[in-house]
Amino acid sequence: MANQQQQRMAATASNQADAQEQQLRPVQQVEQDKAFEAYYLQQLTKEFANDLDKLRSAGDFREQSLGVLIAALNQGTACFSKEERARIGDAQLN
Amino acid sequence: MSKRSHNTEDSSRPPKRPRNDDTQPPEEILYARQLQDLLVFRQDGLQQLRNAINSFKAFLESILYHREEPNRPRQLSILREYLESQKPADSHDLDKPFLTQLWQAWSFANQNNNDHFVSAVSSIFALLLKVLSGLIDFKEHGYLLCRTVIQYQHLRLIKRGLDAPKHKEFVISPCLRLLIEVVGFDGGQLAGELYKRREQTFDTNSLRRNLGLVRTDEDEDDAKRRVSVRTLTVRYVLAHIRYQELGDKIDILKQRPICSALFQCLRADPSDVVAEVLRTTEQNVLKDNELQRSSKAAVLTTQNLERVLDIATRSSERDEQTAIMAFNWLKAVCTITSFGIQRPSAWYPPGTTNVDLSRTAKSSNDAIDMGLDSLPFYDRESPVLRNTVLLSFVQYLRPQSNLKERELMLLCFKAVPELVAAYFAEKSSQLEPKLTNTWIGYASFLFEIVNLPLPEHAGSVDDEGFAQLPPQSSIVLESILPKPLTQKVLTRCLNQSSNLITFFAVRILVIAFQKLRQVRKEFTIGASESERPDLWNEAIDRLETEFTERCPGIKDTITAFKRLPDDEEHLAQREATTKLLRLYHEVLPLEALEEQFDISGPLTNALVSAQEASGPTGLRLPILENLLAIARQSSSVRWFHTQTSLRFSPVVTLLKLYLKDLTNRTYGDLLNHVLVHNSILCTNNDMQPCIQPLFVLSASLLDDPDDSVFHFIGDCFSRASRGPIKYQDDLDELAKSFGYEPESNDQVSLLLAVVAEQAKFVAARPDKEQKALVRWMAHLFVLHMDQIPESSLNVSQLYYRVAEALPSIKKSKTKVERNTTALQVRIRDLMSIIHQPASQQIARTAANTDAEELEEAKIAFRSIPEEPTSHPELTRWINKDLDLAFDDDDIAPLILCLSSQDGSIRQQAYAQLRNLSKNVEASSMEEKQQLHLLIAELLETYESHTAAFGIAEPLPYLASTFAARALAIQLDPAHFLYAKVNHFLLRRPGWNIRSLPPYWIRETLLSTPSDNTNITSFYWKEVQWVLEWLVDGVRTLADAKILLRSGVLEKLMVLPGCEFEGISEKAVKEKVMEIVWRVAEVGIEGADGLVKSCAGLSWSDIVAGGWKKGRQRVAKAVGQAVISKMGLSNIKAWQGTKLVAV
């Protein structure tokens, strides 16, 4: 169940990232960013599995809550510099 | 509630009473006369007329919907004949208007309150006009009918219909349909006429009431079938907005109740009506540049925006397309200034950008300067807001639970940064930590707020750049740490048992610190451009103080960090927390000093982990970098002390990591910092930044020697750090004993002195270890002497000392020196790796325009040709007649082979040219003497070049391309440079390559042309020839060096500033730009020389300034190429704007 949720979250996050990808960037950079985002989100879902379960069963969990939660987890990528994202993403790709 | 089905058997209700009328089935209309006979009004024959109207209706619908296509021409003919027969004899006769019979019937029914008959007549008029609108041949009849409609007595009938009671929709609707047809007839030609009679046609009260007659119990299909009065009224109002002239449109928009009623029931409207409202308001109101903002604002009230928002984000039953349309409409309204409600405003409320300097205390000596406190408004009053409508709209949004509404809000804040502070000033909510979805939503929304980009020019929206005064710190602070993020709340978040809450708080703080750092930079620029930098500096201090008061102390972050286990399950949290600690140290160092944080333990663990995994991976890499950055600021780290858990001391471990990832600036900078700070490596700002002792040390270790070397280096580091004075004395004594000045040791690292001292102990080590150490030492000394020639004398003496203790090093040294190519390759590789991030950084930090500029340069200038892998030109000429070989241009490529990087190709080319020279001499060619002379001189030049620089050095392309181009001139005696080239060839048997460019510059640019017939024209032709040759000739670093050292570039760089007559300015300027660009492109030393010797960067800016806009980019691109090649940090270091790592 937790795995399915993680996969679902990762898939939704990936779609959101695609939609936000408005600026034209080199293909390599886009791939690195995507790989980094997927890795980062996977790491977070692993680290906070218990807290995320609690949120899912909380009384204020609505239909839109999942999207908000994924966006919230994913926004942390902004704390990383482009170089860091590229470096870690690149390592994930290889 | 939907209508009952016909088939439903409902016994509880009495059966429906059958309608008692004489309704007959419609009669087929076969000729016009039939219509004339049927459509006759008689007071006693209303039922017959009604039947006739039904027949006419069926006839018109058949035309309108093309039901009988074969009969259509006949039907149109009948209609025309009938309408012709109904035309009045006198158009001004109000008693007998067009279609008199029907108007009389309407009037009679009206007098007798026969609503059903009124509905039938008005419907037939609306239908007839609709039919006529679609038929271009009936335009005249349409106009006639419209003009009849807008006659006063007829408008009175219509008005009565519009004002009918609410439940009589069947009366109101046909009148509205008729008016809609009149407004839109022939592209709205009569809309103005209709609006003139607005008492009858556009009565506000009536329209407002009708706009409220919405049917809420219908689904989309029913609504399409039975159009409601509201829908028709909306279409009628929109038709007016669409077709009225500016004045009438303004007048309509002034009627606020109508604008409000238009949007009021939007939620219940069918999708097509919503789309029509949004499309018409956008196209015909918001995008109408002639309309004033105040008129547009009538549509954009907060309530109207809220109603559109309901459609966009809160209406679950609405189809997706309409929701997207509404959302895009809102986005446009909130961000486009010309749409009316968005006014540009960032961090300066009106009137706070400037102050009368003559009245401030600073300018008068007798008053005390109170700084920002002397400004009456600064951080005192609640700021005046320019975007009040947007503020009340954003208050309505729910960014914490709806991502679309969050997006909209962030767009508003991005477009109008003044809203951020105002929004939080009115919101009283706090972020009390509790693991709920609401808290997560709110925290992530606040993260997005903090993550918003800084407004340009520190929030000044004036075109002039930075304002004279700084923005108010209370306003700026809300964008960095908004009001709900109080110190108390954040501290509680950091001390929560829920890791997720702590993590979110840490991330917000990370982004806030990063933003504070950006703001500080921006304020520093603002201060440098302001007449009152003191105020800006005071504002920075004030902002930092307020920030410190709002953010939690470092001790809470340290506690949170200590709580986190160092395992794979907490990597993201450790990364975020270490980043926050790093930012505390970098951004607010004084705050960081308040709490002792022993970084040694975590750093050692991170180094151990990195060492075991042969380099950190994933999030472990930024964690290690963060810890290293903190350690740099800390005095508690024992860099040279070997610990039990680490195989080497921290600094040697770091050195090993650096050797694996030479692009990592954190490693490099920290190593430099530690080793220089402890006087182990020297530094000198005069040196090229890349040629630092660390660079030499790294280059000496690229072979990945075994651990004994690193243990030895660690030992040397440790000894040097413990007794730097002892080793410095050793060096000074050494210098003294050889009669050198003690200052000559400035560029000799203590490491070398320690190595020299320890060499005698190396002799006692086992063979394998000794060999590895000797090999490393040989590399170290050779590289030192080669790369830092200023220190070579002293280093040589140290080397001799080592050689005394370790004689085997002489062999190693000779081996290293013999293999100079390998050494140079090693240096080049290292430099390219080390400089890679700098160039990438440039590409990344430069805005898109810079990337475009670089791209444009590539397009504008030909890329430097690369040497082909095969060289068929070596033998191509042999198979042809000599004349033909010259004519086919086979010799020029052969000449260029003398500059090949491959020594064997050069040798073959030399042999072939020698043969060619003999053949030419023996041939009967007319130009044989000149050609022979040229080739002989070229060969002579090549020989003397190899004699001077060694056989490994290819002939510079400047020489070979010159020869190839001179060859073409020798074959064409009419060439404008023929005389000058021959004169040049007769001077000497060989050429001095370094003098070649200056000679030709002197002979062309600074001389008169050989051909006196048209001096200007030939002058520029000669100059152009030289420029083209130089462009072609600069292909390698050797060529660039010739230009740089001979002073030719400076002379050429003057050219873009000259007056141009008789030649296209572009032809000369661009050629010069291309030469400069190539000099930068061929290597870092080229770019370096351009910046340091020729002021290349300022020059490209000056040239760009003098060019037209379209070409400016090309000039700027040259500057960009220089920057990207040399590296921004190196340029800054040279300019003195950044200190080299000390």
Coordinates of N, CA and C in Angstrom, one line a residue, chain B residues 56-219:
Chain B
F56 N -46.1 30.9 -41.5 CA -45.0 31.7 -41.9 C -43.7 31.3 -41.1
K57 N -43.9 31.0 -39.9 CA -42.8 30.5 -39.0 C -42.2 29.3 -39.6
A58 N -43.0 28.3 -40.0 CA -42.5 27.1 -40.5 C -41.7 27.4 -41.8
F59 N -42.3 28.3 -42.6 CA -41.7 28.7 -43.9 C -40.3 29.3 -43.6
L60 N -40.2 30.2 -42.7 CA -39.0 30.9 -42.3 C -37.9 29.9 -41.8
E61 N -38.4 29.1 -40.9 CA -37.5 28.1 -40.3 C -36.9 27.2 -41.4
S62 N -37.8 26.8 -42.4 CA -37.3 26.0 -43.5 C -36.1 26.7 -44.2
I63 N -36.3 28.0 -44.4 CA -35.2 28.8 -45.0 C -33.9 28.9 -44.1
L64 N -34.2 29.2 -42.9 CA -33.1 29.4 -41.9 C -32.3 28.1 -41.7
Y65 N -32.9 27.0 -41.6 CA -32.2 25.8 -41.3 C -32.0 24.9 -42.6
H66 N -32.2 25.5 -43.7 CA -32.0 24.8 -45.0 C -32.7 23.5 -45.1
R67 N -34.0 23.5 -44.7 CA -34.7 22.2 -44.6 C -35.0 21.7 -46.0
E68 N -35.3 22.6 -46.9 CA -35.7 22.1 -48.3 C -34.7 22.7 -49.3
E69 N -33.6 22.2 -49.4 CA -32.5 22.8 -50.2 C -33.0 22.9 -51.7
P70 N -33.6 21.9 -52.3 CA -34.0 22.1 -53.7 C -35.0 23.3 -53.9
N71 N -35.9 23.5 -52.9 CA -36.9 24.5 -53.0 C -36.4 25.9 -52.6
R72 N -35.2 26.0 -52.1 CA -34.7 27.2 -51.5 C -34.8 28.4 -52.4
P73 N -34.3 28.3 -53.6 CA -34.5 29.5 -54.5 C -35.9 30.0 -54.6
R74 N -36.8 29.0 -54.7 CA -38.2 29.4 -54.8 C -38.7 30.1 -53.6
Q75 N -38.3 29.5 -52.4 CA -38.7 30.1 -51.1 C -38.2 31.5 -51.0
L76 N -37.0 31.7 -51.4 CA -36.4 33.0 -51.3 C -37.1 34.0 -52.2
S77 N -37.5 33.5 -53.3 CA -38.2 34.3 -54.3 C -39.6 34.7 -53.7
I78 N -40.3 33.7 -53.1 CA -41.6 34.0 -52.4 C -41.4 35.1 -51.4
L79 N -40.3 34.9 -50.5 CA -40.1 35.8 -49.4 C -39.9 37.2 -49.9
R80 N -39.0 37.3 -51.0 CA -38.7 38.6 -51.6 C -40.0 39.3 -52.1
E81 N -40.8 38.5 -52.8 CA -42.0 39.1 -53.4 C -42.9 39.5 -52.3
Y82 N -43.0 38.7 -51.2 CA -43.9 39.1 -50.1 C -43.4 40.4 -49.4
L83 N -42.1 40.4 -49.1 CA -41.6 41.6 -48.4 C -41.7 42.9 -49.3
E84 N -41.5 42.7 -50.6 CA -41.6 43.8 -51.5 C -43.1 44.4 -51.4
S85 N -44.0 43.4 -51.4 CA -45.4 43.8 -51.3 C -45.8 44.6 -50.0
Q86 N -44.9 44.3 -49.0 CA -45.2 44.9 -47.7 C -44.5 46.2 -47.5
K87 N -43.7 46.6 -48.4 CA -42.9 47.9 -48.3 C -43.9 49.0 -48.2
P88 N -43.7 50.0 -47.4 CA -44.6 51.2 -47.4 C -44.4 52.1 -48.6
A89 N -45.4 52.7 -49.0 CA -45.3 53.6 -50.1 C -44.4 54.8 -49.7
D90 N -44.7 55.2 -48.4 CA -43.9 56.4 -47.9 C -43.2 55.9 -46.7
S91 N -41.9 55.9 -46.7 CA -41.1 55.4 -45.5 C -41.3 56.2 -44.3
H92 N -41.7 57.5 -44.5 CA -41.9 58.3 -43.3 C -43.3 58.2 -42.7
D93 N -44.1 57.5 -43.4 CA -45.5 57.4 -42.9 C -45.5 56.4 -41.7
L94 N -45.7 56.9 -40.5 CA -45.6 56.1 -39.3 C -46.9 55.2 -39.2
D95 N -47.9 55.7 -39.8 CA -49.2 54.9 -39.7 C -49.1 53.6 -40.5
K96 N -48.4 53.6 -41.6 CA -48.3 52.4 -42.4 C -46.8 52.0 -42.6
P97 N -46.3 51.4 -41.6 CA -44.9 51.0 -41.6 C -44.7 49.7 -42.4
F98 N -43.5 49.3 -42.5 CA -43.2 48.0 -43.2 C -43.9 46.9 -42.4
L99 N -44.5 45.9 -43.0 CA -45.2 44.8 -42.4 C -46.3 45.4 -41.5
T100 N -47.1 46.3 -42.0 CA -48.1 47.0 -41.2 C -49.1 46.0 -40.5
Q101 N -49.5 45.0 -41.2 CA -50.5 44.1 -40.7 C -50.0 43.4 -39.4
L102 N -48.8 43.0 -39.4 CA -48.3 42.4 -38.2 C -48.1 43.3 -37.0
W103 N -47.6 44.6 -37.3 CA -47.5 45.6 -36.2 C -48.9 45.9 -35.7
Q104 N -49.9 46.0 -36.6 CA -51.2 46.3 -36.1 C -51.7 45.2 -35.1
A105 N -51.4 44.0 -35.6 CA -51.9 42.8 -34.8 C -51.2 42.9 -33.4
W106 N -49.9 43.2 -33.4 CA -49.1 43.2 -32.1 C -49.8 44.3 -31.2
S107 N -50.0 45.5 -31.8 CA -50.6 46.6 -31.1 C -52.0 46.2 -30.5
F108 N -52.8 45.6 -31.3 CA -54.1 45.2 -30.9 C -54.0 44.2 -29.7
A109 N -53.2 43.2 -29.9 CA -53.0 42.2 -28.9 C -52.5 42.8 -27.6
N110 N -51.6 43.7 -27.7 CA -51.1 44.4 -26.6 C -52.2 45.2 -25.8
Q111 N -53.1 45.8 -26.6 CA -54.2 46.6 -25.9 C -55.1 45.6 -25.2
N112 N -55.3 44.4 -25.8 CA -56.2 43.5 -25.2 C -55.5 42.5 -24.3
N113 N -54.2 42.8 -23.9 CA -53.5 41.9 -23.0 C -53.5 40.4 -23.5
N114 N -53.5 40.3 -24.8 CA -53.4 38.9 -25.3 C -51.9 38.5 -25.4
D115 N -51.3 38.1 -24.3 CA -49.9 37.8 -24.2 C -49.4 36.8 -25.2
H116 N -50.2 35.7 -25.4 CA -49.8 34.7 -26.3 C -49.7 35.2 -27.7
F117 N -50.6 36.0 -28.1 CA -50.5 36.6 -29.4 C -49.3 37.5 -29.6
V118 N -49.1 38.3 -28.5 CA -47.9 39.2 -28.5 C -46.7 38.4 -28.7
S119 N -46.6 37.3 -28.0 CA -45.4 36.5 -28.1 C -45.2 35.9 -29.5
A120 N -46.4 35.5 -30.1 CA -46.3 34.9 -31.4 C -45.8 36.0 -32.4
V121 N -46.4 37.2 -32.3 CA -46.0 38.2 -33.3 C -44.5 38.6 -33.1
S122 N -44.2 38.9 -31.8 CA -42.8 39.3 -31.6 C -41.8 38.2 -32.0
S123 N -42.2 37.0 -31.8 CA -41.3 35.9 -32.2 C -41.1 35.8 -33.7
I124 N -42.2 36.1 -34.4 CA -42.1 36.0 -35.9 C -41.2 37.1 -36.4
F125 N -41.3 38.3 -35.8 CA -40.4 39.4 -36.2 C -38.9 39.1 -35.9
A126 N -38.7 38.5 -34.7 CA -37.3 38.1 -34.4 C -36.8 37.1 -35.4
L127 N -37.7 36.1 -35.7 CA -37.2 35.1 -36.6 C -37.0 35.6 -38.0
L128 N -37.9 36.5 -38.5 CA -37.7 37.1 -39.8 C -36.4 37.9 -39.9
L129 N -36.1 38.6 -38.8 CA -34.9 39.4 -38.8 C -33.7 38.5 -38.8
K130 N -33.8 37.4 -38.1 CA -32.7 36.5 -38.1 C -32.4 35.9 -39.5
V131 N -33.5 35.6 -40.1 CA -33.4 35.0 -41.5 C -32.8 36.1 -42.4
L132 N -33.3 37.3 -42.3 CA -32.7 38.4 -43.2 C -31.3 38.7 -42.9
S133 N -30.8 38.5 -41.6 CA -29.4 38.8 -41.3 C -28.5 37.9 -42.0
G134 N -29.0 36.7 -42.3 CA -28.1 35.7 -42.9 C -28.2 35.7 -44.4
L135 N -29.0 36.6 -45.0 CA -29.1 36.6 -46.5 C -28.7 37.9 -47.0
I136 N -27.5 37.9 -47.7 CA -26.9 39.2 -48.1 C -27.8 39.9 -49.1
D137 N -28.6 39.2 -49.9 CA -29.5 39.8 -50.9 C -30.7 40.6 -50.2
F138 N -30.9 40.2 -49.0 CA -32.1 40.8 -48.3 C -31.7 41.9 -47.3
K139 N -30.4 42.4 -47.5 CA -29.9 43.4 -46.6 C -30.8 44.6 -46.5
E140 N -31.3 45.0 -47.6 CA -32.2 46.2 -47.7 C -33.4 46.0 -46.9
H141 N -34.0 44.8 -47.0 CA -35.2 44.5 -46.3 C -35.0 44.4 -44.8
G142 N -33.8 43.9 -44.4 CA -33.4 43.8 -43.0 C -33.3 45.2 -42.4
Y143 N -32.6 46.1 -43.2 CA -32.5 47.5 -42.7 C -33.9 48.1 -42.5
L144 N -34.7 47.8 -43.4 CA -36.1 48.4 -43.4 C -36.8 47.9 -42.1
L145 N -36.7 46.6 -41.9 CA -37.3 46.0 -40.7 C -36.7 46.6 -39.4
C146 N -35.4 46.7 -39.4 CA -34.7 47.2 -38.1 C -35.2 48.7 -37.9
R147 N -35.2 49.4 -38.9 CA -35.7 50.9 -38.8 C -37.1 50.9 -38.3
T148 N -37.9 50.0 -38.8 CA -39.3 49.9 -38.3 C -39.4 49.6 -36.8
V149 N -38.5 48.6 -36.4 CA -38.5 48.2 -35.0 C -38.2 49.4 -34.1
I150 N -37.2 50.2 -34.5 CA -36.7 51.3 -33.6 C -37.6 52.5 -33.7
Q151 N -38.8 52.4 -34.4 CA -39.7 53.5 -34.3 C -40.3 53.5 -33.0
Y152 N -40.6 54.7 -32.5 CA -41.0 54.8 -31.1 C -42.2 54.0 -30.7
Q153 N -43.3 54.0 -31.6 CA -44.5 53.2 -31.2 C -44.2 51.7 -31.1
H154 N -43.2 51.3 -31.9 CA -42.9 49.8 -31.9 C -42.0 49.5 -30.7
L155 N -41.1 50.4 -30.4 CA -40.3 50.2 -29.2 C -41.1 50.2 -27.9
R156 N -42.2 50.9 -27.9 CA -43.1 50.9 -26.7 C -43.6 49.5 -26.5
L157 N -44.0 48.9 -27.7 CA -44.5 47.5 -27.6 C -43.5 46.6 -27.0
I158 N -42.3 46.8 -27.5 CA -41.2 45.9 -27.1 C -40.9 46.1 -25.6
K159 N -40.8 47.4 -25.2 CA -40.6 47.7 -23.8 C -41.6 47.1 -22.9
R160 N -42.9 47.1 -23.4 CA -43.9 46.5 -22.6 C -43.6 45.0 -22.4
G161 N -43.2 44.4 -23.5 CA -42.8 43.0 -23.4 C -41.7 42.7 -22.5
L162 N -40.6 43.6 -22.5 CA -39.5 43.4 -21.6 C -39.9 43.5 -20.2
D163 N -40.8 44.4 -19.9 CA -41.2 44.7 -18.5 C -42.3 43.7 -18.1
A164 N -42.7 42.7 -18.9 CA -43.7 41.8 -18.5 C -43.4 41.1 -17.2
P165 N -44.3 40.6 -16.4 CA -44.0 40.0 -15.1 C -43.1 38.8 -15.3
K166 N -42.4 38.5 -14.2 CA -41.3 37.5 -14.3 C -41.7 36.2 -14.8
H167 N -43.0 35.8 -14.5 CA -43.4 34.4 -14.9 C -43.7 34.4 -16.4
K168 N -43.9 35.5 -17.0 CA -44.2 35.5 -18.4 C -43.0 35.5 -19.3
E169 N -42.2 34.5 -19.2 CA -40.9 34.4 -19.9 C -41.2 34.4 -21.4
F170 N -42.4 33.8 -21.8 CA -42.7 33.6 -23.2 C -43.0 35.0 -23.9
V171 N -43.2 36.0 -23.0 CA -43.4 37.4 -23.6 C -42.1 38.1 -23.7
I172 N -41.3 37.9 -22.6 CA -40.0 38.7 -22.5 C -39.0 38.2 -23.5
S173 N -38.9 36.8 -23.6 CA -37.8 36.3 -24.5 C -37.9 36.7 -25.9
P174 N -39.1 36.6 -26.6 CA -39.0 37.0 -28.0 C -38.6 38.5 -28.2
C175 N -39.0 39.4 -27.3 CA -38.6 40.8 -27.4 C -37.1 40.9 -27.3
L176 N -36.5 40.1 -26.4 CA -35.0 40.2 -26.3 C -34.4 39.7 -27.5
R177 N -35.0 38.6 -28.1 CA -34.4 38.0 -29.3 C -34.4 39.0 -30.4
L178 N -35.5 39.7 -30.5 CA -35.7 40.7 -31.6 C -34.6 41.8 -31.4
L179 N -34.4 42.3 -30.1 CA -33.5 43.4 -29.9 C -32.0 42.9 -30.2
I180 N -31.8 41.6 -29.8 CA -30.4 41.1 -30.1 C -30.1 41.1 -31.6
E181 N -31.2 40.7 -32.4 CA -31.0 40.7 -33.8 C -30.7 42.1 -34.4
V182 N -31.5 43.1 -33.8 CA -31.3 44.5 -34.3 C -29.9 45.0 -33.9
V183 N -29.4 44.7 -32.7 CA -28.1 45.2 -32.3 C -27.0 44.7 -33.2
G184 N -27.1 43.4 -33.5 CA -26.0 42.8 -34.2 C -26.2 42.8 -35.7
F185 N -27.3 43.4 -36.2 CA -27.6 43.4 -37.7 C -26.5 44.1 -38.4
D186 N -26.0 43.5 -39.5 CA -24.9 44.0 -40.3 C -23.7 44.5 -39.5
G187 N -23.3 43.7 -38.6 CA -22.1 44.1 -37.8 C -22.3 45.2 -36.9
G188 N -23.5 45.3 -36.4 CA -23.8 46.4 -35.4 C -24.0 47.8 -35.9
Q189 N -24.4 47.8 -37.2 CA -24.6 49.2 -37.8 C -25.7 50.0 -37.1
L190 N -26.7 49.3 -36.5 CA -27.8 50.1 -35.9 C -27.7 50.1 -34.4
A191 N -26.6 49.5 -33.9 CA -26.5 49.4 -32.4 C -26.5 50.8 -31.7
G192 N -25.9 51.8 -32.4 CA -25.9 53.1 -31.8 C -27.3 53.7 -31.8
E193 N -28.0 53.5 -32.9 CA -29.4 54.0 -33.0 C -30.2 53.5 -31.9
L194 N -30.0 52.2 -31.7 CA -30.9 51.5 -30.7 C -30.5 52.0 -29.3
Y195 N -29.2 52.3 -29.1 CA -28.8 52.7 -27.7 C -29.3 54.2 -27.5
K196 N -29.5 54.9 -28.6 CA -30.0 56.3 -28.4 C -31.4 56.2 -27.7
R197 N -32.1 55.2 -28.1 CA -33.5 55.1 -27.5 C -33.4 54.2 -26.3
R198 N -32.4 54.4 -25.4 CA -32.1 53.4 -24.3 C -33.3 53.4 -23.3
E199 N -34.1 54.5 -23.3 CA -35.2 54.5 -22.3 C -36.1 53.3 -22.5
Q200 N -36.3 52.9 -23.8 CA -37.1 51.8 -24.1 C -36.2 50.5 -24.2
T201 N -35.0 50.7 -24.8 CA -34.3 49.5 -25.2 C -33.2 49.0 -24.1
F202 N -32.8 49.9 -23.3 CA -31.7 49.6 -22.4 C -32.0 50.2 -21.0
D203 N -33.2 49.8 -20.5 CA -33.6 50.3 -19.2 C -32.8 49.5 -18.1
T204 N -32.1 50.2 -17.3 CA -31.2 49.5 -16.3 C -32.0 48.6 -15.4
N205 N -33.2 49.1 -14.9 CA -33.9 48.3 -13.9 C -34.5 47.1 -14.5
S206 N -35.0 47.3 -15.7 CA -35.6 46.1 -16.4 C -34.5 45.1 -16.7
L207 N -33.4 45.6 -17.3 CA -32.3 44.6 -17.6 C -31.8 43.9 -16.4
R208 N -31.6 44.7 -15.3 CA -31.1 44.1 -14.1 C -32.0 43.0 -13.6
R209 N -33.3 43.3 -13.6 CA -34.3 42.3 -13.2 C -34.2 41.0 -14.1
N210 N -34.1 41.3 -15.4 CA -34.1 40.1 -16.3 C -32.8 39.3 -16.2
L211 N -31.7 40.0 -15.8 CA -30.4 39.3 -15.6 C -30.5 38.4 -14.4
G212 N -31.5 38.7 -13.6 CA -31.6 37.8 -12.4 C -32.5 36.6 -12.6
L213 N -33.2 36.6 -13.8 CA -34.2 35.5 -14.0 C -33.5 34.2 -14.5
V214 N -32.8 33.6 -13.6 CA -32.0 32.5 -13.9 C -32.8 31.2 -13.6
R215 N -32.6 30.2 -14.4 CA -33.2 28.9 -14.0 C -32.1 28.0 -13.4
T216 N -32.4 27.6 -12.2 CA -31.3 26.9 -11.5 C -31.6 25.4 -11.5
D217 N -32.8 25.0 -11.9 CA -33.1 23.5 -11.9 C -33.0 22.8 -13.2
E218 N -32.2 23.4 -14.1 CA -32.1 22.8 -15.4 C -30.7 22.3 -15.6
D219 N -30.6 21.2 -16.4 CA -29.2 20.8 -16.8 C -28.8 21.5 -18.1

